[in-house]
Amino acid sequence: MPVPSNVINPRAIDYVRADVRALAGYTTGEQQPGFIKLNTNECAYPPSPRVREALLQIADESLRLYPDPTSSRLREVAAARFGVRPGQIIAGNGSDDCLTIVYRTFLPHGHNVSCPWPSYGLYDTLAGIQGANIFHVNYRRSGTHWDLP
């Protein structure tokens, strides 16, 4: 694998696990100008004045500190709302972070994982990082919609 020109120490790549070096990087879908991007969870519009005001109200000294790394309060509220224990809730910095936590926690090297296909490309990337085997389960056409087998 060629070393990118912006790498500070080109020899640092030698310390990356060989199986990780062999992975293709995750690439996002094509983003054409002039289209609203629905696939990246980005809003096409600025926040409403009420949201801006709410953000200004919470912008105090606490923003300079790291938040609770376990999101205790969020997990407690979510657990109460859904009738489960806080320990059954995973909180993260978006779905990519939550998927990474799940893969690292539950998917040992060399084990198998399956996912629907076509689907989110990060499933394959995370499986590769874990050294797992990924199997795509193709959607099946069922009348006017698609089902998994």
mmCIF file of N, CA and C in Angstrom:
data_model
loop_
_atom_site.group_PDB
_atom_site.id
_atom_site.type_symbol
_atom_site.label_atom_id
_atom_site.label_comp_id
_atom_site.label_asym_id
_atom_site.label_seq_id
_atom_site.Cartn_x
_atom_site.Cartn_y
_atom_site.Cartn_z
ATOM 1 N N MET A 1 0.853 -1.178 0.000
ATOM 2 C CA MET A 1 0.000 0.000 0.000
ATOM 3 C C MET A 1 0.892 1.232 0.000
ATOM 4 N N PRO A 2 0.686 2.161 -0.936
ATOM 5 C CA PRO A 2 1.526 3.357 -0.959
ATOM 6 C C PRO A 2 1.231 4.258 0.233
ATOM 7 N N VAL A 3 2.267 4.912 0.711
ATOM 8 C CA VAL A 3 2.126 5.811 1.856
ATOM 9 C C VAL A 3 1.676 7.176 1.345
ATOM 10 N N PRO A 4 0.571 7.712 1.886
ATOM 11 C CA PRO A 4 0.131 9.044 1.453
ATOM 12 C C PRO A 4 1.207 10.088 1.732
ATOM 13 N N SER A 5 1.271 11.097 0.873
ATOM 14 C CA SER A 5 2.318 12.113 1.004
ATOM 15 C C SER A 5 2.147 12.988 2.236
ATOM 16 N N ASN A 6 0.961 12.995 2.835
ATOM 17 C CA ASN A 6 0.746 13.854 4.000
ATOM 18 C C ASN A 6 1.044 13.154 5.323
ATOM 19 N N VAL A 7 1.577 11.942 5.282
ATOM 20 C CA VAL A 7 1.930 11.227 6.505
ATOM 21 C C VAL A 7 3.228 11.810 7.044
ATOM 22 N N ILE A 8 3.228 12.182 8.319
ATOM 23 C CA ILE A 8 4.398 12.824 8.922
ATOM 24 C C ILE A 8 5.588 11.875 8.940
ATOM 25 N N ASN A 9 5.375 10.666 9.404
ATOM 26 C CA ASN A 9 6.448 9.680 9.453
ATOM 27 C C ASN A 9 6.049 8.515 8.558
ATOM 28 N N PRO A 10 6.582 8.455 7.342
ATOM 29 C CA PRO A 10 6.186 7.387 6.424
ATOM 30 C C PRO A 10 6.404 5.988 6.989
ATOM 31 N N ARG A 11 7.323 5.820 7.919
ATOM 32 C CA ARG A 11 7.576 4.493 8.481
ATOM 33 C C ARG A 11 6.508 4.107 9.504
ATOM 34 N N ALA A 12 5.701 5.049 9.940
ATOM 35 C CA ALA A 12 4.652 4.740 10.913
ATOM 36 C C ALA A 12 3.685 3.705 10.362
ATOM 37 N N ILE A 13 3.507 3.687 9.049
ATOM 38 C CA ILE A 13 2.607 2.713 8.432
ATOM 39 C C ILE A 13 3.079 1.286 8.711
ATOM 40 N N ASP A 14 4.374 1.116 8.962
ATOM 41 C CA ASP A 14 4.916 -0.212 9.263
ATOM 42 C C ASP A 14 4.362 -0.777 10.565
ATOM 43 N N TYR A 15 3.874 0.076 11.436
ATOM 44 C CA TYR A 15 3.362 -0.370 12.731
ATOM 45 C C TYR A 15 1.862 -0.677 12.704
ATOM 46 N N VAL A 16 1.220 -0.349 11.606
ATOM 47 C CA VAL A 16 -0.204 -0.661 11.459
ATOM 48 C C VAL A 16 -0.332 -2.146 11.132
ATOM 49 N N ARG A 17 -1.293 -2.804 11.778
ATOM 50 C CA ARG A 17 -1.506 -4.230 11.526
ATOM 51 C C ARG A 17 -1.643 -4.483 10.028
ATOM 52 N N ALA A 18 -1.056 -5.556 9.546
ATOM 53 C CA ALA A 18 -1.084 -5.876 8.118
ATOM 54 C C ALA A 18 -2.509 -6.024 7.601
ATOM 55 N N ASP A 19 -3.394 -6.636 8.407
ATOM 56 C CA ASP A 19 -4.771 -6.816 7.939
ATOM 57 C C ASP A 19 -5.500 -5.479 7.815
ATOM 58 N N VAL A 20 -5.148 -4.517 8.652
ATOM 59 C CA VAL A 20 -5.758 -3.187 8.552
ATOM 60 C C VAL A 20 -5.174 -2.434 7.357
ATOM 61 N N ARG A 21 -3.858 -2.553 7.133
ATOM 62 C CA ARG A 21 -3.233 -1.906 5.971
ATOM 63 C C ARG A 21 -3.852 -2.393 4.670
ATOM 64 N N ALA A 22 -4.266 -3.647 4.627
ATOM 65 C CA ALA A 22 -4.812 -4.233 3.401
ATOM 66 C C ALA A 22 -6.253 -3.802 3.121
ATOM 67 N N LEU A 23 -6.907 -3.180 4.090
ATOM 68 C CA LEU A 23 -8.303 -2.776 3.908
ATOM 69 C C LEU A 23 -8.425 -1.599 2.952
ATOM 70 N N ALA A 24 -9.510 -1.595 2.208
ATOM 71 C CA ALA A 24 -9.845 -0.410 1.417
ATOM 72 C C ALA A 24 -10.500 0.579 2.368
ATOM 73 N N GLY A 25 -10.199 1.830 2.235
ATOM 74 C CA GLY A 25 -10.796 2.838 3.107
ATOM 75 C C GLY A 25 -12.287 2.983 2.859
ATOM 76 N N TYR A 26 -12.992 3.438 3.857
ATOM 77 C CA TYR A 26 -14.426 3.680 3.727
ATOM 78 C C TYR A 26 -14.634 4.913 2.866
ATOM 79 N N THR A 27 -15.483 4.803 1.879
ATOM 80 C CA THR A 27 -15.794 5.951 1.039
ATOM 81 C C THR A 27 -17.286 6.232 1.103
ATOM 82 N N THR A 28 -17.612 7.488 1.154
ATOM 83 C CA THR A 28 -19.019 7.870 1.190
ATOM 84 C C THR A 28 -19.591 7.828 -0.214
ATOM 85 N N GLY A 29 -20.898 7.836 -0.297
ATOM 86 C CA GLY A 29 -21.549 7.869 -1.598
ATOM 87 C C GLY A 29 -21.307 9.197 -2.301
ATOM 88 N N GLU A 30 -21.508 9.194 -3.595
ATOM 89 C CA GLU A 30 -21.299 10.408 -4.383
ATOM 90 C C GLU A 30 -22.265 11.499 -3.930
ATOM 91 N N GLN A 31 -21.750 12.686 -3.761
ATOM 92 C CA GLN A 31 -22.560 13.827 -3.334
ATOM 93 C C GLN A 31 -22.582 14.852 -4.462
ATOM 94 N N GLN A 32 -23.642 14.852 -5.232
ATOM 95 C CA GLN A 32 -23.743 15.786 -6.343
ATOM 96 C C GLN A 32 -24.196 17.154 -5.851
ATOM 97 N N PRO A 33 -23.583 18.220 -6.371
ATOM 98 C CA PRO A 33 -23.991 19.565 -5.959
ATOM 99 C C PRO A 33 -25.434 19.842 -6.386
ATOM 100 N N GLY A 34 -26.123 20.626 -5.563
ATOM 101 C CA GLY A 34 -27.483 21.005 -5.896
ATOM 102 C C GLY A 34 -28.548 20.039 -5.416
ATOM 103 N N PHE A 35 -28.145 18.951 -4.763
ATOM 104 C CA PHE A 35 -29.093 17.973 -4.248
ATOM 105 C C PHE A 35 -29.069 17.996 -2.727
ATOM 106 N N ILE A 36 -30.203 17.754 -2.113
ATOM 107 C CA ILE A 36 -30.260 17.634 -0.662
ATOM 108 C C ILE A 36 -29.753 16.247 -0.301
ATOM 109 N N LYS A 37 -28.777 16.178 0.586
ATOM 110 C CA LYS A 37 -28.166 14.908 0.973
ATOM 111 C C LYS A 37 -28.983 14.259 2.091
ATOM 112 N N LEU A 38 -29.685 13.202 1.777
ATOM 113 C CA LEU A 38 -30.459 12.486 2.784
ATOM 114 C C LEU A 38 -29.666 11.325 3.374
ATOM 115 N N ASN A 39 -28.570 10.951 2.730
ATOM 116 C CA ASN A 39 -27.818 9.771 3.166
ATOM 117 C C ASN A 39 -26.748 10.077 4.208
ATOM 118 N N THR A 40 -26.591 11.329 4.610
ATOM 119 C CA THR A 40 -25.543 11.651 5.576
ATOM 120 C C THR A 40 -26.092 12.260 6.855
ATOM 121 N N ASN A 41 -27.393 12.198 7.028
ATOM 122 C CA ASN A 41 -28.045 12.731 8.229
ATOM 123 C C ASN A 41 -27.715 14.194 8.464
ATOM 124 N N GLU A 42 -27.558 14.943 7.396
ATOM 125 C CA GLU A 42 -27.324 16.375 7.500
ATOM 126 C C GLU A 42 -28.617 17.099 7.150
ATOM 127 N N CYS A 43 -28.868 18.163 7.847
ATOM 128 C CA CYS A 43 -30.063 18.957 7.586
ATOM 129 C C CYS A 43 -29.759 19.967 6.483
ATOM 130 N N ALA A 44 -30.678 20.110 5.561
ATOM 131 C CA ALA A 44 -30.493 21.044 4.450
ATOM 132 C C ALA A 44 -30.754 22.489 4.866
ATOM 133 N N TYR A 45 -31.283 22.681 6.051
ATOM 134 C CA TYR A 45 -31.679 24.014 6.498
ATOM 135 C C TYR A 45 -30.993 24.356 7.814
ATOM 136 N N PRO A 46 -30.798 25.643 8.087
ATOM 137 C CA PRO A 46 -30.188 26.027 9.370
ATOM 138 C C PRO A 46 -31.160 25.759 10.517
ATOM 139 N N PRO A 47 -30.661 25.735 11.759
ATOM 140 C CA PRO A 47 -31.556 25.513 12.898
ATOM 141 C C PRO A 47 -32.579 26.642 13.014
ATOM 142 N N SER A 48 -33.723 26.300 13.562
ATOM 143 C CA SER A 48 -34.773 27.302 13.758
ATOM 144 C C SER A 48 -34.324 28.301 14.826
ATOM 145 N N PRO A 49 -34.939 29.471 14.872
ATOM 146 C CA PRO A 49 -34.597 30.445 15.917
ATOM 147 C C PRO A 49 -34.775 29.876 17.324
ATOM 148 N N ARG A 50 -35.766 29.021 17.534
ATOM 149 C CA ARG A 50 -35.977 28.430 18.862
ATOM 150 C C ARG A 50 -34.817 27.513 19.239
ATOM 151 N N VAL A 51 -34.315 26.752 18.265
ATOM 152 C CA VAL A 51 -33.167 25.876 18.534
ATOM 153 C C VAL A 51 -31.935 26.722 18.825
ATOM 154 N N ARG A 52 -31.723 27.752 18.057
ATOM 155 C CA ARG A 52 -30.576 28.644 18.301
ATOM 156 C C ARG A 52 -30.636 29.231 19.710
ATOM 157 N N GLU A 53 -31.819 29.679 20.111
ATOM 158 C CA GLU A 53 -31.989 30.258 21.444
ATOM 159 C C GLU A 53 -31.703 29.220 22.525
ATOM 160 N N ALA A 54 -32.199 28.000 22.336
ATOM 161 C CA ALA A 54 -31.955 26.936 23.319
ATOM 162 C C ALA A 54 -30.463 26.644 23.435
ATOM 163 N N LEU A 55 -29.763 26.631 22.310
ATOM 164 C CA LEU A 55 -28.318 26.386 22.340
ATOM 165 C C LEU A 55 -27.581 27.502 23.071
ATOM 166 N N LEU A 56 -28.004 28.729 22.845
ATOM 167 C CA LEU A 56 -27.373 29.850 23.548
ATOM 168 C C LEU A 56 -27.610 29.766 25.050
ATOM 169 N N GLN A 57 -28.763 29.268 25.454
ATOM 170 C CA GLN A 57 -29.070 29.160 26.878
ATOM 171 C C GLN A 57 -28.208 28.113 27.580
ATOM 172 N N ILE A 58 -27.820 27.070 26.856
ATOM 173 C CA ILE A 58 -26.994 26.038 27.501
ATOM 174 C C ILE A 58 -25.502 26.278 27.301
ATOM 175 N N ALA A 59 -25.156 27.295 26.503
ATOM 176 C CA ALA A 59 -23.746 27.587 26.238
ATOM 177 C C ALA A 59 -23.149 28.324 27.432
ATOM 178 N N ASP A 60 -22.787 27.568 28.435
ATOM 179 C CA ASP A 60 -22.193 28.164 29.631
ATOM 180 C C ASP A 60 -20.843 27.498 29.903
ATOM 181 N N GLU A 61 -20.371 27.620 31.094
ATOM 182 C CA GLU A 61 -19.066 27.074 31.467
ATOM 183 C C GLU A 61 -18.967 25.563 31.283
ATOM 184 N N SER A 62 -20.085 24.855 31.355
ATOM 185 C CA SER A 62 -20.014 23.392 31.262
ATOM 186 C C SER A 62 -19.540 22.923 29.888
ATOM 187 N N LEU A 63 -19.642 23.764 28.863
ATOM 188 C CA LEU A 63 -19.208 23.362 27.527
ATOM 189 C C LEU A 63 -17.698 23.203 27.416
ATOM 190 N N ARG A 64 -16.946 23.747 28.355
ATOM 191 C CA ARG A 64 -15.490 23.606 28.290
ATOM 192 C C ARG A 64 -15.021 22.288 28.896
ATOM 193 N N LEU A 65 -15.917 21.543 29.510
ATOM 194 C CA LEU A 65 -15.578 20.278 30.161
ATOM 195 C C LEU A 65 -16.026 19.100 29.305
ATOM 196 N N TYR A 66 -15.338 17.977 29.457
ATOM 197 C CA TYR A 66 -15.773 16.771 28.769
ATOM 198 C C TYR A 66 -17.114 16.327 29.336
ATOM 199 N N PRO A 67 -17.990 15.839 28.483
ATOM 200 C CA PRO A 67 -19.272 15.336 28.985
ATOM 201 C C PRO A 67 -19.085 13.983 29.668
ATOM 202 N N ASP A 68 -20.126 13.519 30.314
ATOM 203 C CA ASP A 68 -20.119 12.199 30.950
ATOM 204 C C ASP A 68 -19.846 11.145 29.874
ATOM 205 N N PRO A 69 -18.727 10.431 29.942
ATOM 206 C CA PRO A 69 -18.374 9.487 28.881
ATOM 207 C C PRO A 69 -19.326 8.299 28.767
ATOM 208 N N THR A 70 -20.095 8.036 29.813
ATOM 209 C CA THR A 70 -21.032 6.913 29.736
ATOM 210 C C THR A 70 -22.458 7.371 29.465
ATOM 211 N N SER A 71 -22.657 8.676 29.310
ATOM 212 C CA SER A 71 -23.992 9.234 29.037
ATOM 213 C C SER A 71 -25.028 8.717 30.024
ATOM 214 N N SER A 72 -24.669 8.740 31.297
ATOM 215 C CA SER A 72 -25.514 8.152 32.347
ATOM 216 C C SER A 72 -26.940 8.682 32.330
ATOM 217 N N ARG A 73 -27.088 9.996 32.311
ATOM 218 C CA ARG A 73 -28.439 10.576 32.372
ATOM 219 C C ARG A 73 -29.256 10.194 31.138
ATOM 220 N N LEU A 74 -28.658 10.272 29.970
ATOM 221 C CA LEU A 74 -29.343 9.887 28.736
ATOM 222 C C LEU A 74 -29.796 8.436 28.801
ATOM 223 N N ARG A 75 -28.906 7.554 29.262
ATOM 224 C CA ARG A 75 -29.239 6.134 29.333
ATOM 225 C C ARG A 75 -30.341 5.873 30.352
ATOM 226 N N GLU A 76 -30.330 6.612 31.465
ATOM 227 C CA GLU A 76 -31.392 6.462 32.473
ATOM 228 C C GLU A 76 -32.748 6.871 31.898
ATOM 229 N N VAL A 77 -32.788 8.008 31.221
ATOM 230 C CA VAL A 77 -34.043 8.497 30.640
ATOM 231 C C VAL A 77 -34.531 7.545 29.541
ATOM 232 N N ALA A 78 -33.622 7.115 28.669
ATOM 233 C CA ALA A 78 -34.003 6.190 27.595
ATOM 234 C C ALA A 78 -34.488 4.861 28.166
ATOM 235 N N ALA A 79 -33.813 4.374 29.198
ATOM 236 C CA ALA A 79 -34.212 3.109 29.821
ATOM 237 C C ALA A 79 -35.608 3.218 30.415
ATOM 238 N N ALA A 80 -35.886 4.320 31.106
ATOM 239 C CA ALA A 80 -37.218 4.515 31.685
ATOM 240 C C ALA A 80 -38.272 4.606 30.585
ATOM 241 N N ARG A 81 -37.946 5.279 29.512
ATOM 242 C CA ARG A 81 -38.898 5.455 28.399
ATOM 243 C C ARG A 81 -39.231 4.135 27.721
ATOM 244 N N PHE A 82 -38.229 3.263 27.563
ATOM 245 C CA PHE A 82 -38.430 2.024 26.819
ATOM 246 C C PHE A 82 -38.569 0.792 27.704
ATOM 247 N N GLY A 83 -38.583 0.982 29.021
ATOM 248 C CA GLY A 83 -38.821 -0.125 29.935
ATOM 249 C C GLY A 83 -37.702 -1.140 30.008
ATOM 250 N N VAL A 84 -36.471 -0.666 29.919
ATOM 251 C CA VAL A 84 -35.304 -1.545 30.040
ATOM 252 C C VAL A 84 -34.375 -0.957 31.095
ATOM 253 N N ARG A 85 -33.278 -1.660 31.387
ATOM 254 C CA ARG A 85 -32.293 -1.158 32.340
ATOM 255 C C ARG A 85 -31.286 -0.254 31.617
ATOM 256 N N PRO A 86 -30.726 0.749 32.309
ATOM 257 C CA PRO A 86 -29.725 1.622 31.675
ATOM 258 C C PRO A 86 -28.553 0.839 31.082
ATOM 259 N N GLY A 87 -28.197 -0.287 31.690
ATOM 260 C CA GLY A 87 -27.106 -1.107 31.170
ATOM 261 C C GLY A 87 -27.413 -1.754 29.830
ATOM 262 N N GLN A 88 -28.669 -1.696 29.410
ATOM 263 C CA GLN A 88 -29.062 -2.258 28.119
ATOM 264 C C GLN A 88 -29.062 -1.210 27.009
ATOM 265 N N ILE A 89 -28.683 0.003 27.341
ATOM 266 C CA ILE A 89 -28.667 1.109 26.376
ATOM 267 C C ILE A 89 -27.222 1.422 26.002
ATOM 268 N N ILE A 90 -26.953 1.500 24.705
ATOM 269 C CA ILE A 90 -25.643 1.937 24.216
ATOM 270 C C ILE A 90 -25.805 3.370 23.738
ATOM 271 N N ALA A 91 -24.967 4.246 24.233
ATOM 272 C CA ALA A 91 -24.978 5.640 23.785
ATOM 273 C C ALA A 91 -23.627 5.944 23.151
ATOM 274 N N GLY A 92 -23.650 6.685 22.081
ATOM 275 C CA GLY A 92 -22.404 7.028 21.413
ATOM 276 C C GLY A 92 -22.547 8.320 20.641
ATOM 277 N N ASN A 93 -21.496 8.681 19.955
ATOM 278 C CA ASN A 93 -21.477 9.900 19.142
ATOM 279 C C ASN A 93 -21.954 9.579 17.731
ATOM 280 N N GLY A 94 -23.200 9.195 17.617
ATOM 281 C CA GLY A 94 -23.781 8.858 16.324
ATOM 282 C C GLY A 94 -23.756 7.365 16.063
ATOM 283 N N SER A 95 -24.414 6.973 14.980
ATOM 284 C CA SER A 95 -24.551 5.549 14.675
ATOM 285 C C SER A 95 -23.215 4.893 14.340
ATOM 286 N N ASP A 96 -22.298 5.614 13.704
ATOM 287 C CA ASP A 96 -20.985 5.031 13.406
ATOM 288 C C ASP A 96 -20.280 4.614 14.690
ATOM 289 N N ASP A 97 -20.320 5.470 15.693
ATOM 290 C CA ASP A 97 -19.684 5.169 16.974
ATOM 291 C C ASP A 97 -20.361 3.974 17.641
ATOM 292 N N CYS A 98 -21.693 3.943 17.618
ATOM 293 C CA CYS A 98 -22.413 2.820 18.238
ATOM 294 C C CYS A 98 -22.104 1.508 17.523
ATOM 295 N N LEU A 99 -22.068 1.532 16.190
ATOM 296 C CA LEU A 99 -21.716 0.320 15.442
ATOM 297 C C LEU A 99 -20.295 -0.129 15.775
ATOM 298 N N THR A 100 -19.372 0.819 15.889
ATOM 299 C CA THR A 100 -17.994 0.485 16.242
ATOM 300 C C THR A 100 -17.936 -0.185 17.610
ATOM 301 N N ILE A 101 -18.678 0.346 18.572
ATOM 302 C CA ILE A 101 -18.723 -0.252 19.911
ATOM 303 C C ILE A 101 -19.247 -1.681 19.838
ATOM 304 N N VAL A 102 -20.327 -1.894 19.105
ATOM 305 C CA VAL A 102 -20.923 -3.234 18.988
ATOM 306 C C VAL A 102 -19.950 -4.200 18.323
ATOM 307 N N TYR A 103 -19.341 -3.797 17.216
ATOM 308 C CA TYR A 103 -18.396 -4.679 16.520
ATOM 309 C C TYR A 103 -17.204 -5.024 17.411
ATOM 310 N N ARG A 104 -16.624 -4.026 18.070
ATOM 311 C CA ARG A 104 -15.453 -4.281 18.918
ATOM 312 C C ARG A 104 -15.793 -5.166 20.106
ATOM 313 N N THR A 105 -16.999 -5.020 20.621
ATOM 314 C CA THR A 105 -17.397 -5.759 21.816
ATOM 315 C C THR A 105 -17.800 -7.194 21.512
ATOM 316 N N PHE A 106 -18.529 -7.402 20.429
ATOM 317 C CA PHE A 106 -19.160 -8.701 20.207
ATOM 318 C C PHE A 106 -18.623 -9.503 19.030
ATOM 319 N N LEU A 107 -17.706 -8.972 18.243
ATOM 320 C CA LEU A 107 -17.263 -9.671 17.038
ATOM 321 C C LEU A 107 -15.785 -10.023 17.116
ATOM 322 N N PRO A 108 -15.473 -11.258 17.532
ATOM 323 C CA PRO A 108 -14.067 -11.664 17.614
ATOM 324 C C PRO A 108 -13.430 -11.829 16.230
ATOM 325 N N HIS A 109 -12.124 -11.724 16.203
ATOM 326 C CA HIS A 109 -11.343 -11.942 14.987
ATOM 327 C C HIS A 109 -11.675 -13.318 14.413
ATOM 328 N N GLY A 110 -11.903 -13.377 13.111
ATOM 329 C CA GLY A 110 -12.154 -14.648 12.440
ATOM 330 C C GLY A 110 -13.597 -15.121 12.478
ATOM 331 N N HIS A 111 -14.458 -14.448 13.230
ATOM 332 C CA HIS A 111 -15.864 -14.859 13.280
ATOM 333 C C HIS A 111 -16.627 -14.263 12.101
ATOM 334 N N ASN A 112 -17.856 -14.685 11.948
ATOM 335 C CA ASN A 112 -18.677 -14.262 10.823
ATOM 336 C C ASN A 112 -19.717 -13.235 11.249
ATOM 337 N N VAL A 113 -20.022 -12.336 10.336
ATOM 338 C CA VAL A 113 -21.101 -11.374 10.536
ATOM 339 C C VAL A 113 -21.840 -11.248 9.205
ATOM 340 N N SER A 114 -23.151 -11.140 9.285
ATOM 341 C CA SER A 114 -23.922 -10.948 8.060
ATOM 342 C C SER A 114 -24.695 -9.643 8.153
ATOM 343 N N CYS A 115 -24.939 -9.051 7.000
ATOM 344 C CA CYS A 115 -25.708 -7.810 6.958
ATOM 345 C C CYS A 115 -26.496 -7.780 5.661
ATOM 346 N N PRO A 116 -27.589 -7.027 5.662
ATOM 347 C CA PRO A 116 -28.365 -6.910 4.425
ATOM 348 C C PRO A 116 -27.552 -6.196 3.352
ATOM 349 N N TRP A 117 -27.845 -6.534 2.093
ATOM 350 C CA TRP A 117 -27.119 -5.917 0.993
ATOM 351 C C TRP A 117 -28.060 -5.629 -0.154
ATOM 352 N N PRO A 118 -27.989 -4.466 -0.775
ATOM 353 C CA PRO A 118 -27.067 -3.373 -0.485
ATOM 354 C C PRO A 118 -27.455 -2.654 0.795
ATOM 355 N N SER A 119 -26.452 -2.123 1.454
ATOM 356 C CA SER A 119 -26.689 -1.477 2.733
ATOM 357 C C SER A 119 -25.572 -0.489 3.020
ATOM 358 N N TYR A 120 -25.416 -0.174 4.268
ATOM 359 C CA TYR A 120 -24.442 0.800 4.742
ATOM 360 C C TYR A 120 -23.034 0.221 4.624
ATOM 361 N N GLY A 121 -22.148 0.901 3.914
ATOM 362 C CA GLY A 121 -20.809 0.394 3.656
ATOM 363 C C GLY A 121 -19.929 0.248 4.881
ATOM 364 N N LEU A 122 -20.265 0.942 5.975
ATOM 365 C CA LEU A 122 -19.433 0.858 7.175
ATOM 366 C C LEU A 122 -19.467 -0.536 7.793
ATOM 367 N N TYR A 123 -20.548 -1.293 7.568
ATOM 368 C CA TYR A 123 -20.599 -2.662 8.094
ATOM 369 C C TYR A 123 -19.377 -3.450 7.618
ATOM 370 N N ASP A 124 -19.077 -3.355 6.335
ATOM 371 C CA ASP A 124 -17.937 -4.079 5.762
ATOM 372 C C ASP A 124 -16.613 -3.572 6.327
ATOM 373 N N THR A 125 -16.476 -2.259 6.432
ATOM 374 C CA THR A 125 -15.242 -1.666 6.946
ATOM 375 C C THR A 125 -14.965 -2.126 8.367
ATOM 376 N N LEU A 126 -15.981 -2.076 9.226
ATOM 377 C CA LEU A 126 -15.795 -2.484 10.621
ATOM 378 C C LEU A 126 -15.482 -3.970 10.731
ATOM 379 N N ALA A 127 -16.124 -4.784 9.908
ATOM 380 C CA ALA A 127 -15.824 -6.218 9.921
ATOM 381 C C ALA A 127 -14.369 -6.450 9.528
ATOM 382 N N GLY A 128 -13.899 -5.727 8.524
ATOM 383 C CA GLY A 128 -12.511 -5.860 8.102
ATOM 384 C C GLY A 128 -11.534 -5.461 9.187
ATOM 385 N N ILE A 129 -11.828 -4.378 9.894
ATOM 386 C CA ILE A 129 -10.957 -3.939 10.986
ATOM 387 C C ILE A 129 -10.891 -4.999 12.075
ATOM 388 N N GLN A 130 -12.009 -5.658 12.331
ATOM 389 C CA GLN A 130 -12.053 -6.708 13.356
ATOM 390 C C GLN A 130 -11.456 -8.021 12.864
ATOM 391 N N GLY A 131 -11.156 -8.115 11.577
ATOM 392 C CA GLY A 131 -10.655 -9.376 11.039
ATOM 393 C C GLY A 131 -11.753 -10.418 10.947
ATOM 394 N N ALA A 132 -12.984 -9.962 10.762
ATOM 395 C CA ALA A 132 -14.134 -10.865 10.674
ATOM 396 C C ALA A 132 -14.500 -11.095 9.210
ATOM 397 N N ASN A 133 -15.254 -12.138 8.983
ATOM 398 C CA ASN A 133 -15.741 -12.461 7.647
ATOM 399 C C ASN A 133 -17.145 -11.893 7.504
ATOM 400 N N ILE A 134 -17.372 -11.117 6.459
ATOM 401 C CA ILE A 134 -18.702 -10.529 6.271
ATOM 402 C C ILE A 134 -19.427 -11.249 5.148
ATOM 403 N N PHE A 135 -20.689 -11.518 5.392
ATOM 404 C CA PHE A 135 -21.539 -12.174 4.408
ATOM 405 C C PHE A 135 -22.730 -11.263 4.136
ATOM 406 N N HIS A 136 -22.926 -10.946 2.868
ATOM 407 C CA HIS A 136 -24.045 -10.091 2.485
ATOM 408 C C HIS A 136 -25.282 -10.949 2.256
ATOM 409 N N VAL A 137 -26.390 -10.512 2.820
ATOM 410 C CA VAL A 137 -27.677 -11.175 2.622
ATOM 411 C C VAL A 137 -28.480 -10.271 1.697
ATOM 412 N N ASN A 138 -28.690 -10.732 0.478
ATOM 413 C CA ASN A 138 -29.379 -9.910 -0.511
ATOM 414 C C ASN A 138 -30.854 -9.759 -0.180
ATOM 415 N N TYR A 139 -31.343 -8.558 -0.388
ATOM 416 C CA TYR A 139 -32.775 -8.322 -0.233
ATOM 417 C C TYR A 139 -33.534 -9.131 -1.277
ATOM 418 N N ARG A 140 -34.756 -9.498 -0.946
ATOM 419 C CA ARG A 140 -35.606 -10.287 -1.837
ATOM 420 C C ARG A 140 -36.823 -9.433 -2.200
ATOM 421 N N ARG A 141 -37.120 -9.370 -3.478
ATOM 422 C CA ARG A 141 -38.276 -8.590 -3.942
ATOM 423 C C ARG A 141 -39.550 -9.320 -3.543
ATOM 424 N N SER A 142 -40.472 -8.600 -2.901
ATOM 425 C CA SER A 142 -41.727 -9.189 -2.455
ATOM 426 C C SER A 142 -42.855 -8.225 -2.813
ATOM 427 N N GLY A 143 -43.361 -8.355 -4.023
ATOM 428 C CA GLY A 143 -44.417 -7.447 -4.467
ATOM 429 C C GLY A 143 -43.874 -6.050 -4.666
ATOM 430 N N THR A 144 -44.353 -5.126 -3.850
ATOM 431 C CA THR A 144 -43.946 -3.727 -3.997
ATOM 432 C C THR A 144 -42.833 -3.322 -3.046
ATOM 433 N N HIS A 145 -42.306 -4.265 -2.268
ATOM 434 C CA HIS A 145 -41.248 -3.918 -1.316
ATOM 435 C C HIS A 145 -40.176 -5.008 -1.300
ATOM 436 N N TRP A 146 -39.122 -4.743 -0.540
ATOM 437 C CA TRP A 146 -37.999 -5.668 -0.439
ATOM 438 C C TRP A 146 -37.955 -6.250 0.965
ATOM 439 N N ASP A 147 -37.736 -7.556 1.062
ATOM 440 C CA ASP A 147 -37.639 -8.251 2.342
ATOM 441 C C ASP A 147 -36.288 -8.935 2.455
ATOM 442 N N LEU A 148 -35.901 -9.210 3.678
ATOM 443 C CA LEU A 148 -34.751 -10.086 3.898
ATOM 444 C C LEU A 148 -35.267 -11.515 3.940
ATOM 445 N N PRO A 149 -34.464 -12.482 3.496
ATOM 446 C CA PRO A 149 -34.916 -13.885 3.534
ATOM 447 C C PRO A 149 -35.184 -14.346 4.952
#
